[in-house]
XYZ file of C-alpha atoms in Angstrom:
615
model
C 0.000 0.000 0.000
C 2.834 2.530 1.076
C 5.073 1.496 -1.600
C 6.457 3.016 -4.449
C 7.188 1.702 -7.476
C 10.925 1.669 -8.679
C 10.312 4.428 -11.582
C 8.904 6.551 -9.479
C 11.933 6.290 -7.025
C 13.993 6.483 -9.768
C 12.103 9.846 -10.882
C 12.604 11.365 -7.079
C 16.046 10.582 -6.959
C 17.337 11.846 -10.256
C 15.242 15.014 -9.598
C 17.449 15.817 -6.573
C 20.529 14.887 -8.456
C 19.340 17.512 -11.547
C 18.447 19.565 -8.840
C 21.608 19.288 -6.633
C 23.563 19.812 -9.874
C 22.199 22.971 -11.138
C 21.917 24.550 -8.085
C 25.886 24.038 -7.181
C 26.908 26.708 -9.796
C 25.262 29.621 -7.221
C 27.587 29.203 -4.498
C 30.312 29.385 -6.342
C 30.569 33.681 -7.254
C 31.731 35.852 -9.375
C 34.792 37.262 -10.567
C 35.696 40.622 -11.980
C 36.630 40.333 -15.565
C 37.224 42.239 -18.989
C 35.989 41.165 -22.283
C 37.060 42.192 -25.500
C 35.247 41.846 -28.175
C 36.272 42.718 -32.563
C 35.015 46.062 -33.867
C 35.544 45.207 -37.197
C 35.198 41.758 -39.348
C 39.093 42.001 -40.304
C 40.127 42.335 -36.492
C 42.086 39.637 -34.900
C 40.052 36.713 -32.944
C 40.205 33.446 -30.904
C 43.483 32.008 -29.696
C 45.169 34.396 -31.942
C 43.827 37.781 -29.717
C 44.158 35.571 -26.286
C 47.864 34.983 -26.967
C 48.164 38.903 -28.070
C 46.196 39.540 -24.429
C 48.216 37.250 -22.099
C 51.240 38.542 -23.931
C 50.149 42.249 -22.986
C 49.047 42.118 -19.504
C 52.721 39.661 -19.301
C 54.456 42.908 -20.458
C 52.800 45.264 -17.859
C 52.960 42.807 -14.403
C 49.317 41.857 -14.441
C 48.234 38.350 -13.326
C 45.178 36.560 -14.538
C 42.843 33.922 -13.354
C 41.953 32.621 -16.721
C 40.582 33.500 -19.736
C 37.648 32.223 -21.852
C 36.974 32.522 -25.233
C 33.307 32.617 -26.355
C 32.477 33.119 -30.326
C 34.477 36.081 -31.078
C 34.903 37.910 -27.823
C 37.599 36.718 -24.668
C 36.872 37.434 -21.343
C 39.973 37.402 -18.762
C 39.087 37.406 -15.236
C 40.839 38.538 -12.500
C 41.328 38.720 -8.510
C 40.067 42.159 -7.782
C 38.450 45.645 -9.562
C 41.338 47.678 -9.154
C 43.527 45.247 -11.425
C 40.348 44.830 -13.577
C 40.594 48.383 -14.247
C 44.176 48.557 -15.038
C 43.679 45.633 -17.584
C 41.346 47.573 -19.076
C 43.370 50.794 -19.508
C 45.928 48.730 -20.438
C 44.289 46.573 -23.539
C 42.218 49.732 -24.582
C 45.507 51.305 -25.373
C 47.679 48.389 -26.836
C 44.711 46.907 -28.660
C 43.002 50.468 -30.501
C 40.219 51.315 -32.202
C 39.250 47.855 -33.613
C 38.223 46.461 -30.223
C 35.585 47.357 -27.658
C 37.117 46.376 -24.228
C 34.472 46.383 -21.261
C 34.598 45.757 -17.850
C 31.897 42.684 -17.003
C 31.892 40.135 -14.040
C 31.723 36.136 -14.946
C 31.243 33.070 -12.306
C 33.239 31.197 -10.934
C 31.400 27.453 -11.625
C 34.033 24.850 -12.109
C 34.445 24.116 -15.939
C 32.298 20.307 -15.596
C 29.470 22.388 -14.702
C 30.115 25.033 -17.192
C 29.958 22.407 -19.731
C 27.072 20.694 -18.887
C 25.269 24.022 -18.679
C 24.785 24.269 -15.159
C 25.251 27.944 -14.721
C 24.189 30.599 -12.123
C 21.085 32.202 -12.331
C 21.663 36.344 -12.978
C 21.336 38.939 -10.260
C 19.422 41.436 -10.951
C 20.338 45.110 -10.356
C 19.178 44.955 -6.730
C 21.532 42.592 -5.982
C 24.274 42.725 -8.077
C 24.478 46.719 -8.609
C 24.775 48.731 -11.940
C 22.733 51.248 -13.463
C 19.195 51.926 -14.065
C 18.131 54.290 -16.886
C 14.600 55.656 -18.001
C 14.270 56.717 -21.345
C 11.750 58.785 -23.070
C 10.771 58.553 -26.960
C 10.118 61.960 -28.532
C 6.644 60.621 -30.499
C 6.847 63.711 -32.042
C 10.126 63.210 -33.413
C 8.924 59.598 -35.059
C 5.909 61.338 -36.705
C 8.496 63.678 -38.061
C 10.950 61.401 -39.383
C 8.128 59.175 -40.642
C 6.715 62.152 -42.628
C 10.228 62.797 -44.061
C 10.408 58.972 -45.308
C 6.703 59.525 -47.226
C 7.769 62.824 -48.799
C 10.925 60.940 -50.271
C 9.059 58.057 -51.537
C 6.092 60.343 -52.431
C 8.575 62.238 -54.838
C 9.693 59.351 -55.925
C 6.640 57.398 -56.930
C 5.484 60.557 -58.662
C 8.437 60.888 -61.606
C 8.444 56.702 -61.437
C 4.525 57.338 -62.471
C 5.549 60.442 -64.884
C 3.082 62.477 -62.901
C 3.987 66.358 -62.571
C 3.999 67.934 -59.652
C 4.870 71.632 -58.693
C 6.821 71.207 -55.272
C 5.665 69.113 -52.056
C 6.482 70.735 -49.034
C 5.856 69.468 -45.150
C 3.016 71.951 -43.278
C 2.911 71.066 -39.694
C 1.948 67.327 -39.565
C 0.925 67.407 -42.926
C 2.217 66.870 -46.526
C 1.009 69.373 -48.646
C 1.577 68.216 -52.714
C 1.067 71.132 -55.708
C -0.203 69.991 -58.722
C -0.675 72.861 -61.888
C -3.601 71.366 -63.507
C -6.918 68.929 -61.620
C -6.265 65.914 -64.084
C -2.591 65.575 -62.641
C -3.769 65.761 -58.794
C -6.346 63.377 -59.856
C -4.539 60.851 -61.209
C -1.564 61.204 -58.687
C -4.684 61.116 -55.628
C -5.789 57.764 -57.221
C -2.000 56.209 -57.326
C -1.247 57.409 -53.855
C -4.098 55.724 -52.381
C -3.294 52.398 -53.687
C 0.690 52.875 -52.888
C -0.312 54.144 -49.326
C -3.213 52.616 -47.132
C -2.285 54.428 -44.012
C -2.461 58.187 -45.376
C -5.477 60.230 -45.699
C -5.608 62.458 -48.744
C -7.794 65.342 -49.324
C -8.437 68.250 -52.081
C -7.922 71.873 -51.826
C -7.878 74.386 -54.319
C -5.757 77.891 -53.766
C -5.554 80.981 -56.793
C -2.277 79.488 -57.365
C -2.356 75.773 -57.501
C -4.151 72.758 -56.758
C -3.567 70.459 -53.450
C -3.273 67.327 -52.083
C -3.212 67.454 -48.467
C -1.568 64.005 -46.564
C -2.083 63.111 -43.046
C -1.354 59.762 -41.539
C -4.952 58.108 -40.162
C -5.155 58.147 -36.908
C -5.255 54.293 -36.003
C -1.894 54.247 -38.237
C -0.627 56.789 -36.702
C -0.949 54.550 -33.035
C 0.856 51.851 -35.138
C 3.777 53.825 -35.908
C 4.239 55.264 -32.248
C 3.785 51.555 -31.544
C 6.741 50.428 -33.800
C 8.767 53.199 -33.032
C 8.671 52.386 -29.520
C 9.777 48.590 -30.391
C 12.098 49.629 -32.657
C 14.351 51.496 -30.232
C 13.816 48.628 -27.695
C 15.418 46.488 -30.583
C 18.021 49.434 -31.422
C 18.880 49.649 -27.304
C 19.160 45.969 -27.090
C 21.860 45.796 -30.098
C 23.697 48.485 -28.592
C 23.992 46.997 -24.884
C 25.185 43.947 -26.583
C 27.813 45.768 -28.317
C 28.854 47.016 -24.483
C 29.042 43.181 -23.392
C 26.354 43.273 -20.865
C 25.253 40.095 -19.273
C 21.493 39.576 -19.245
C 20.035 43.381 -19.524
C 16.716 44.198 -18.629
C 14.737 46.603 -20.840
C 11.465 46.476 -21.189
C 8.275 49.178 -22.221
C 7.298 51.235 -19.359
C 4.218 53.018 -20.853
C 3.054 53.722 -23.938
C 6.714 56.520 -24.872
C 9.461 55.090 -22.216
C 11.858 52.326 -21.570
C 13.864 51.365 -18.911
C 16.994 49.786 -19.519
C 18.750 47.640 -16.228
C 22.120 47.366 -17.005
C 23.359 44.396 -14.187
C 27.174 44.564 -13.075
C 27.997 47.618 -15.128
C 31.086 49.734 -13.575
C 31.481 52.074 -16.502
C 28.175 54.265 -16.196
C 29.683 56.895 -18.701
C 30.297 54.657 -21.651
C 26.789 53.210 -21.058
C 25.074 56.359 -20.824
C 26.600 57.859 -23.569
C 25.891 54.958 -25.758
C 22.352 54.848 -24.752
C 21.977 58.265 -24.916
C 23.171 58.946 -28.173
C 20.627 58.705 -31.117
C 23.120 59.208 -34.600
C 21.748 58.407 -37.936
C 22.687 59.249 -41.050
C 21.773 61.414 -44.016
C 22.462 62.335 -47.307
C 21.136 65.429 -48.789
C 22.707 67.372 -51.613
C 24.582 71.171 -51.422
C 22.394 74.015 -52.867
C 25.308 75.566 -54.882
C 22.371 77.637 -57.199
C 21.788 80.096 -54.251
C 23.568 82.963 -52.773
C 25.627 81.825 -49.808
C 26.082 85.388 -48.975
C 22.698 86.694 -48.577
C 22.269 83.298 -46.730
C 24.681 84.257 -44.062
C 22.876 87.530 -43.823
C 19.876 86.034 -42.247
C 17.479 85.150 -45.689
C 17.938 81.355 -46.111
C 16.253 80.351 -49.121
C 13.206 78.140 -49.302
C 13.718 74.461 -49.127
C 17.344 74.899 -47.934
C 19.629 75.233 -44.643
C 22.460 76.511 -43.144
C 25.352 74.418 -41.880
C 29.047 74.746 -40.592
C 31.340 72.029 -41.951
C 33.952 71.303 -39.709
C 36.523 72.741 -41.157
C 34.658 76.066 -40.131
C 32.894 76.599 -43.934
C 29.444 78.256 -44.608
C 27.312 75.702 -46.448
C 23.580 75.832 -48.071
C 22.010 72.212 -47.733
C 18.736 71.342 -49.180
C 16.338 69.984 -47.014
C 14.976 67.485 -49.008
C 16.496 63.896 -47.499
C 17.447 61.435 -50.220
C 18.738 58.803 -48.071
C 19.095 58.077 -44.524
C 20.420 55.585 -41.724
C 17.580 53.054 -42.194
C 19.125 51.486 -45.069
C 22.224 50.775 -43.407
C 23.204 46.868 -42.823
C 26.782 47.186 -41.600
C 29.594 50.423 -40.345
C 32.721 49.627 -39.459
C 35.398 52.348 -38.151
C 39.010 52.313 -40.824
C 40.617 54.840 -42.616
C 40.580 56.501 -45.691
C 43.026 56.958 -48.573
C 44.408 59.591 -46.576
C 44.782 57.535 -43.466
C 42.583 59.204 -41.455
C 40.134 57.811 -39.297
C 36.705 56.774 -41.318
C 33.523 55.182 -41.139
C 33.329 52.984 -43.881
C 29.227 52.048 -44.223
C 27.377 49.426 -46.120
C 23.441 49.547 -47.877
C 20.771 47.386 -48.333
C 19.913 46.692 -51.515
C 17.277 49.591 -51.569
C 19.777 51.570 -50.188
C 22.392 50.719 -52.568
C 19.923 51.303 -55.664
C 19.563 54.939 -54.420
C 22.164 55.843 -54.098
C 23.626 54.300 -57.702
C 20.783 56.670 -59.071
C 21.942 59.630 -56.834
C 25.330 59.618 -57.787
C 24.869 58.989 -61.629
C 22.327 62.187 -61.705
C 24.282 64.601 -59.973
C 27.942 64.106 -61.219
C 29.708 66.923 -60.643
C 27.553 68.441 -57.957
C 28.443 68.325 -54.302
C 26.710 65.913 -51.572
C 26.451 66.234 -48.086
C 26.483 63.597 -45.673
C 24.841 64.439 -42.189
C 25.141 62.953 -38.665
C 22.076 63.843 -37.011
C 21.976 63.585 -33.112
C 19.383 64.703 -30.758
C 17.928 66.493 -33.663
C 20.819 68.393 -34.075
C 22.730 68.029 -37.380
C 25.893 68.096 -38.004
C 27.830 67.953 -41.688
C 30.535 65.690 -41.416
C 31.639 65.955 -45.389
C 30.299 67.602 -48.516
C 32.540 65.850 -51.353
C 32.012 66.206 -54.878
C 30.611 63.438 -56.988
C 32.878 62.216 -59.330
C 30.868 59.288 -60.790
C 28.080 56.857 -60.562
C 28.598 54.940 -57.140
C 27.416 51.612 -57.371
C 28.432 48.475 -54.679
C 26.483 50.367 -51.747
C 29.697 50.817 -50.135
C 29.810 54.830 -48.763
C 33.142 55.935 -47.092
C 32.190 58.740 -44.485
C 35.751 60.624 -43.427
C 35.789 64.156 -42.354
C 38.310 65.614 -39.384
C 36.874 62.529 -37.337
C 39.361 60.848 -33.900
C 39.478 57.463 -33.821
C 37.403 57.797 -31.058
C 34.642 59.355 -32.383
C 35.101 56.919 -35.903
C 34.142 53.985 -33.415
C 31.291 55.140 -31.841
C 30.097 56.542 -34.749
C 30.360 52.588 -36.161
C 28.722 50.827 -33.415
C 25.444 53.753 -33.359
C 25.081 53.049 -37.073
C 25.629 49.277 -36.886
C 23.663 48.792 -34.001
C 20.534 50.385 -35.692
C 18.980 53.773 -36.310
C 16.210 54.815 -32.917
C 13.212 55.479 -34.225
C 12.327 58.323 -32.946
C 15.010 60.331 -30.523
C 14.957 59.281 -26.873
C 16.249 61.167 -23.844
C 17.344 59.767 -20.295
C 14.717 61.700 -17.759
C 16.188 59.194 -14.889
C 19.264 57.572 -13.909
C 19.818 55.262 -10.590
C 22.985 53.619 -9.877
C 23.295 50.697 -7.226
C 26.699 50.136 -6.359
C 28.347 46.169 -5.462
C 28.581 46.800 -2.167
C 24.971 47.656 -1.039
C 23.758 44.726 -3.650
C 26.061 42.519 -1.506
C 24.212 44.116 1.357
C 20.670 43.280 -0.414
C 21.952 39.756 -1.048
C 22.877 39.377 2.656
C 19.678 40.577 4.192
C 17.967 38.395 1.507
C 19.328 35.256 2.246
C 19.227 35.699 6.038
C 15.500 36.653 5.647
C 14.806 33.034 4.029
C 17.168 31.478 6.173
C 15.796 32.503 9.794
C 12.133 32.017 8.162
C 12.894 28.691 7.329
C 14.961 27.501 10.087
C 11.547 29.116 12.587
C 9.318 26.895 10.179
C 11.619 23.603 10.380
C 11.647 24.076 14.204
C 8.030 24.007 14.850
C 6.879 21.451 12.367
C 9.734 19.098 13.451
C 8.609 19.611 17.516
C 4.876 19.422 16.717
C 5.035 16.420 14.036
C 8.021 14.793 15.110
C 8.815 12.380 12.740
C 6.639 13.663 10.504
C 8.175 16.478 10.512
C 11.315 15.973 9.903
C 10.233 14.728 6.730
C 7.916 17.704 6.074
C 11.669 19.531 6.421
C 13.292 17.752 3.919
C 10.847 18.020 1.403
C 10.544 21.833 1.910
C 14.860 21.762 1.289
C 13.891 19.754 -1.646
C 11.309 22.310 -3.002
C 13.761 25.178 -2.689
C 16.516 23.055 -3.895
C 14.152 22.785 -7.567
C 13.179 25.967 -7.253
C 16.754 27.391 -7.539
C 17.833 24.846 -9.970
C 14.951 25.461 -12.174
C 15.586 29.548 -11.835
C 19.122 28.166 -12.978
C 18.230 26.257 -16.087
C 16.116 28.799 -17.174
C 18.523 31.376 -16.492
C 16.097 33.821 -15.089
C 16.801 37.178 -13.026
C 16.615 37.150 -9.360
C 15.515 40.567 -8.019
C 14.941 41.297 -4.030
C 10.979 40.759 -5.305
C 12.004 37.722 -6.269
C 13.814 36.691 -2.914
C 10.480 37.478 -1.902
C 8.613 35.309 -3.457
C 11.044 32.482 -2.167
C 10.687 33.282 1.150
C 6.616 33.438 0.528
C 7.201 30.364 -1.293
C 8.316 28.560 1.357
C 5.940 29.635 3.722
C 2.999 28.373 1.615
C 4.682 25.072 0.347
C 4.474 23.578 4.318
C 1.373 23.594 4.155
C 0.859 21.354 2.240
C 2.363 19.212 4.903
C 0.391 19.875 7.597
C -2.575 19.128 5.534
C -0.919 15.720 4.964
C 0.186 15.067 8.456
C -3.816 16.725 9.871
C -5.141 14.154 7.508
C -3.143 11.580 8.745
C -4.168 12.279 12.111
C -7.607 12.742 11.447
C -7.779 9.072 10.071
C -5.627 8.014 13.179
C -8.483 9.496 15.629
C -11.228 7.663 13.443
C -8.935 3.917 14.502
C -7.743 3.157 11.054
C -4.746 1.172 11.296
C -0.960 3.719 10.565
C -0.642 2.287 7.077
C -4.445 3.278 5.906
C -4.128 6.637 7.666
C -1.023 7.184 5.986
C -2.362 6.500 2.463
C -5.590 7.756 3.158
C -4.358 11.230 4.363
C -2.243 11.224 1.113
C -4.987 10.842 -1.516
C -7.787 12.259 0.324
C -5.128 15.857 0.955
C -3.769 15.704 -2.376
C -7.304 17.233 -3.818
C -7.441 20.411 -1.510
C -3.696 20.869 -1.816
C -4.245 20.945 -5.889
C -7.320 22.955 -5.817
C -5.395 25.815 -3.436
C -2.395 26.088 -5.241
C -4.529 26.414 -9.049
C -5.848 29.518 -7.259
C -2.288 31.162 -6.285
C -1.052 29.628 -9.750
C -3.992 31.767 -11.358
C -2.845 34.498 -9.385
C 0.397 34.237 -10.313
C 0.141 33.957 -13.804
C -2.187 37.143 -13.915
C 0.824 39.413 -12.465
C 3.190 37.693 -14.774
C 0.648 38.947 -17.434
C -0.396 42.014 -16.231
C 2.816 43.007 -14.311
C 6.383 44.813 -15.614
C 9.740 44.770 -13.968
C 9.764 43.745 -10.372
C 5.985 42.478 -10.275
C 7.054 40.012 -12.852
C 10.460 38.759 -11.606
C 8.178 37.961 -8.417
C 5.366 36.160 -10.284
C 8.224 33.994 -12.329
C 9.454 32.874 -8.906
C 5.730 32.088 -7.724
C 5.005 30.615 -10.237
C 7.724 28.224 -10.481
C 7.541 27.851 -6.747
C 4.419 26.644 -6.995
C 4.898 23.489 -9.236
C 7.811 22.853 -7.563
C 6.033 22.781 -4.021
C 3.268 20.441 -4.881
C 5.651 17.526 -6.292
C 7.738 17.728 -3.204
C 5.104 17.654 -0.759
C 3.239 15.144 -2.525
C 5.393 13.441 -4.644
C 9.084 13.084 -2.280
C 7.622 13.311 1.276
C 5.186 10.471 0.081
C 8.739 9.097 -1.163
C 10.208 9.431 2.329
C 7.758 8.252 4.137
C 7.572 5.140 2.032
C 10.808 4.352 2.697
C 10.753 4.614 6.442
C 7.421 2.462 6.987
C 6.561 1.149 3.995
C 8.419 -2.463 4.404
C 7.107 -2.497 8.138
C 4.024 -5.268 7.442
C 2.871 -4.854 11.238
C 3.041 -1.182 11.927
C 1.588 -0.383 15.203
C 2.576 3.330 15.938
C 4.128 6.405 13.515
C 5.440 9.403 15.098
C 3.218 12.064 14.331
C 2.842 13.832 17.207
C 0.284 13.515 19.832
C -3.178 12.565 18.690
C -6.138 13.438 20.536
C -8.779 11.168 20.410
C -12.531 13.069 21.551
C -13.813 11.345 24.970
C -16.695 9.283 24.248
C -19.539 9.377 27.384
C -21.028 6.453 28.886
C -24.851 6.349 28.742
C -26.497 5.222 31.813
């Protein structure tokens, strides 16, 4: 009766092994560490840059304690920050421009582990320190740019379609097209509509012209704040990974920020100027036909603007955008002809078929290519066009550091934002009050479940005992699982361990009450025993669906903290029922289940009501 059979032993015991395994890797730490990772394609990689590393730090008197090499980046960890630091100084100098070296911390697991996969789970920033950011997306500023895109491709389906037009200028949020004659704007408002579902086009007639006004529909309009939003999530995301972050957290807060979590980050600077930085690209052509003069004077001309190129020269730019940073698939910092620091940039196909047809209709004219940042713009270089460009291959090189060249690289290659964003709040949490939140943490849990095993092992004896080890079972899964599934522990999620445990015993006392219960009704141990089992295991399903309902709704519902702690629940949960039902049940087979004759369990004292005699 209490007997299990072998598979199902064999299922508890190799459940604590998995468990045991994948929860070793926590205990273990973490070290401070560099990693270095290429810039460029051509740049040096895998034994060849570890031996150029070792060789380095060999030169300048610093020791190591190992070095890994995943894909194309090495990481080289060391004793303590202050020679992490120096390493880093060190390699950022001797290496250059073609390699991003950032400080990072990686454990300390024992390489059998490592290659099994048994690795710690992440600390979040609570625990570990780093940096918190909030970022805000100017909406505005992706309406605008979106409105800039249509006007291009506007222009462009109108010559493709031999329409005429007489000018299309930008009025507000609107695009306001000219047309000399009705049969033209009627024709071009027929083609537009089919080319562009999400505008709305209307008529209006002037002394001079005849108009087609465009406005982006409203529910389109939602969509593209929308993207924009997930866009520079995506954008953010490429550029952390560029810093070597371990397991980031960003995330939508809202319907026009993002917070970005950057775990075990020591350089703040480099991350907030990376983050903060918005550069894109664009190419526009030089408006040689007007006067500069009367320009610098105060009366720009219409469609144009004025810029200072950086070698301190007046220049008229035309407004009109023929290409920008969206069509670029790769930018890697070099040098040009000249040797001087460059960006060299590839295009997409799209991109590259533009800007064939740019070059081969203005030869001879002058081109200027523009970094814009925080809507400010900037011309880097206005070169002359010699000939047709064709390859999509653009070299950008104009009184640029090396510095500057590599940034510049990693923004473009990382992706265009959207729309521009601006930090509105910055937190930082330094290592030595996460150690602090990790302490207080794990003596919270600790004290809470050493007052727990003390009172169910002195009121159920026995019983109880076992009631222990299956709760150190269900937080030994729980951390294993939180392991395998490398997931973020936050102080919420502590939490939700601590809460975890608390709830899991109870579904041991409603085992041992029901064991009891049958006890005081004269049923022999072994039926109360399996009795109490099966008849507990209903209630102790139905109350944990309800917190697992729960649970799942704030994983749903919830953002940032309120989710790490439903995750934890959650998991907690699952991992409470099968050791309270599944390995106490185990336990207790084990200990009485061969007795045939069992007389008395220790269970604590059962009370048995008084029965009174009748006269």
């Amino acid at each position: 009766m209490n007997r299990y059979p072998v598979w199902k032993n064999l299922i508890v015991v190799i459940s604590l092994l998995i468990g045991l395994l994948y929860t070793l890797p926590n205990f273990f730490g973490e070290s401070p560490a560099i990693q270095i990772s290429p810039l460029r394609i051509t740049a040096e990689t895998g034994t060849t840059l570890l031996q150029k590393i070792e060789e380095t730090l060999k030169k300048h008197g610093i020791d190591t304690n190992g070095a890994i090499v995943e894909g194309n980046s090495i990481k080289v960890r060391f004793t303590d920050t202050d020679i992490q630091i120096k390493a880093r100084d060190i390699l950022q100098s001797e290496l250059g421009a073609d390699y991003i070296v950032a400080l990072n911390l990686i454990p300390n697991s024992p390489q059998w582990l490592t290659s099994i996969g048994a690795l710690p789970m992440y600390l979040g920033l609570d625990l570990r320190g780093g940096v918190h950011f909030m970022l805000e997306v100017d909406m505005n500023g992706a309406l605008s740019k979106s409105l800039d895109r249509y006007s291009a491709d506007i222009r462009s389906n109108l010559r493709e379609l031999r329409i005429p037009s007489a000018g299309l200028d930008r009025d507000n949020s609107q695009l306001v097209i000219k047309f000399r004659d009705e049969q033209s704007r009627s024709k071009a408002e027929t083609e537009l509509k089919k080319l562009y579902a999400d505008l709305e086009l209307r008529t209006q007639d002037t002394d001079r012209d005849f108009r087609l006004l465009a406005t982006v529909k409203p529910d389109a309009h939602t969509r593209m704040q929308s993207a924009a939003l997930q866009q520079n999530i995506t954008t953010l995301r490429n550029r952390i990974n560029e810093l070597g972050v371990a397991e980031p957290i960003i995330q939508q807060a809202g319907s026009d920020r993002v917070i970005v979590q950057l775990p075990g980050v020591q350089d703040t600077a480099k991350a907030k100027d990376i983050l903060g930085r918005t550069a894109t690209l664009e190419i526009r052509m030089v408006d040689d036909e007007s006067d500069l003069e009367t320009a610098l004077q105060g009366q720009v001309p219409f469609g144009a603007e004025l810029f200072t190129e950086r070698g301190g020269n007046p220049l008229l730019v035309k407004k009109q955008v023929l290409l920008t940073g969206d069509r670029i698939t790769d930018a890697q910092p070099g040098f040009d002809s000249d040797n001087q620091p460059a960006v060299h940039v590839t295009l997409d196909s799209n991109g590259a078929r533009i800007f064939k047809q740019l070059t081969r209709a203005n030869v001879g004219k002058r081109m200027a290519i523009l970094l814009v940042e925080k809507n400010h713009s900037e011309v880097i270089t206005a070169p002359v066009i010699r000939e047709e460009i064709g390859g999509g291959r653009v070299q950008i090189s104009g009184r640029m550091s090396s510095t500057e060249a590599r940034d510049v690289a990693l923004l473009l290659r990382a992706g265009a934002l959207a729309a521009p964003m601006e930090i509105i709040e910055e937190r930082t949490v330094g290592p030595s009050l996460g150690a602090d939140n990790i302490s207080r943490g794990f003596n919270s849990t600790l004290f809470g479940f050493l007052a727990v095993a003390l009172f169910i092992m002195l009121y159920y004896q026995a019983f109880g005992v076992i009631s222990v080890l299956a709760l150190s079972a269900n937080l030994l899964l729980l951390i294993s699982l939180l392991s395998i599934l490398q997931a973020t522990l936050t102080l919420p999620g502590m939490a939700a361990i601590a809460l975890t445990l608390g709830m899991a015993i109870d579904a041991n006392i409603l085992i041992n009450e029901r064991i009891r219960e049958e006890l005081r009704s004269g049923v022999s141990p072994h039926i109360a025993i399996n009795a109490g089992y099966e008849r507990a295991f209903g209630t102790i399903l139905d109350s944990n669906i309800t917190t697992l309902i729960a649970g799942i709704a704030l994983f749903a519902f919830g953002s940032g903290p309120v989710k790490g702690f439903a995750v934890v629940l959650c998991l907690g949960i699952l991992t409470s029922v099968f050791s309270a039902v599944t390995i106490s049940r185990a336990m207790v087979n084990l200990i009485y289940g061969n007795q045939r004759k069992l007389e008395k369990i220790s269970i604590g004292a059962v009370w048995k009501p008084k029965t009174s005699k009748r006269s």
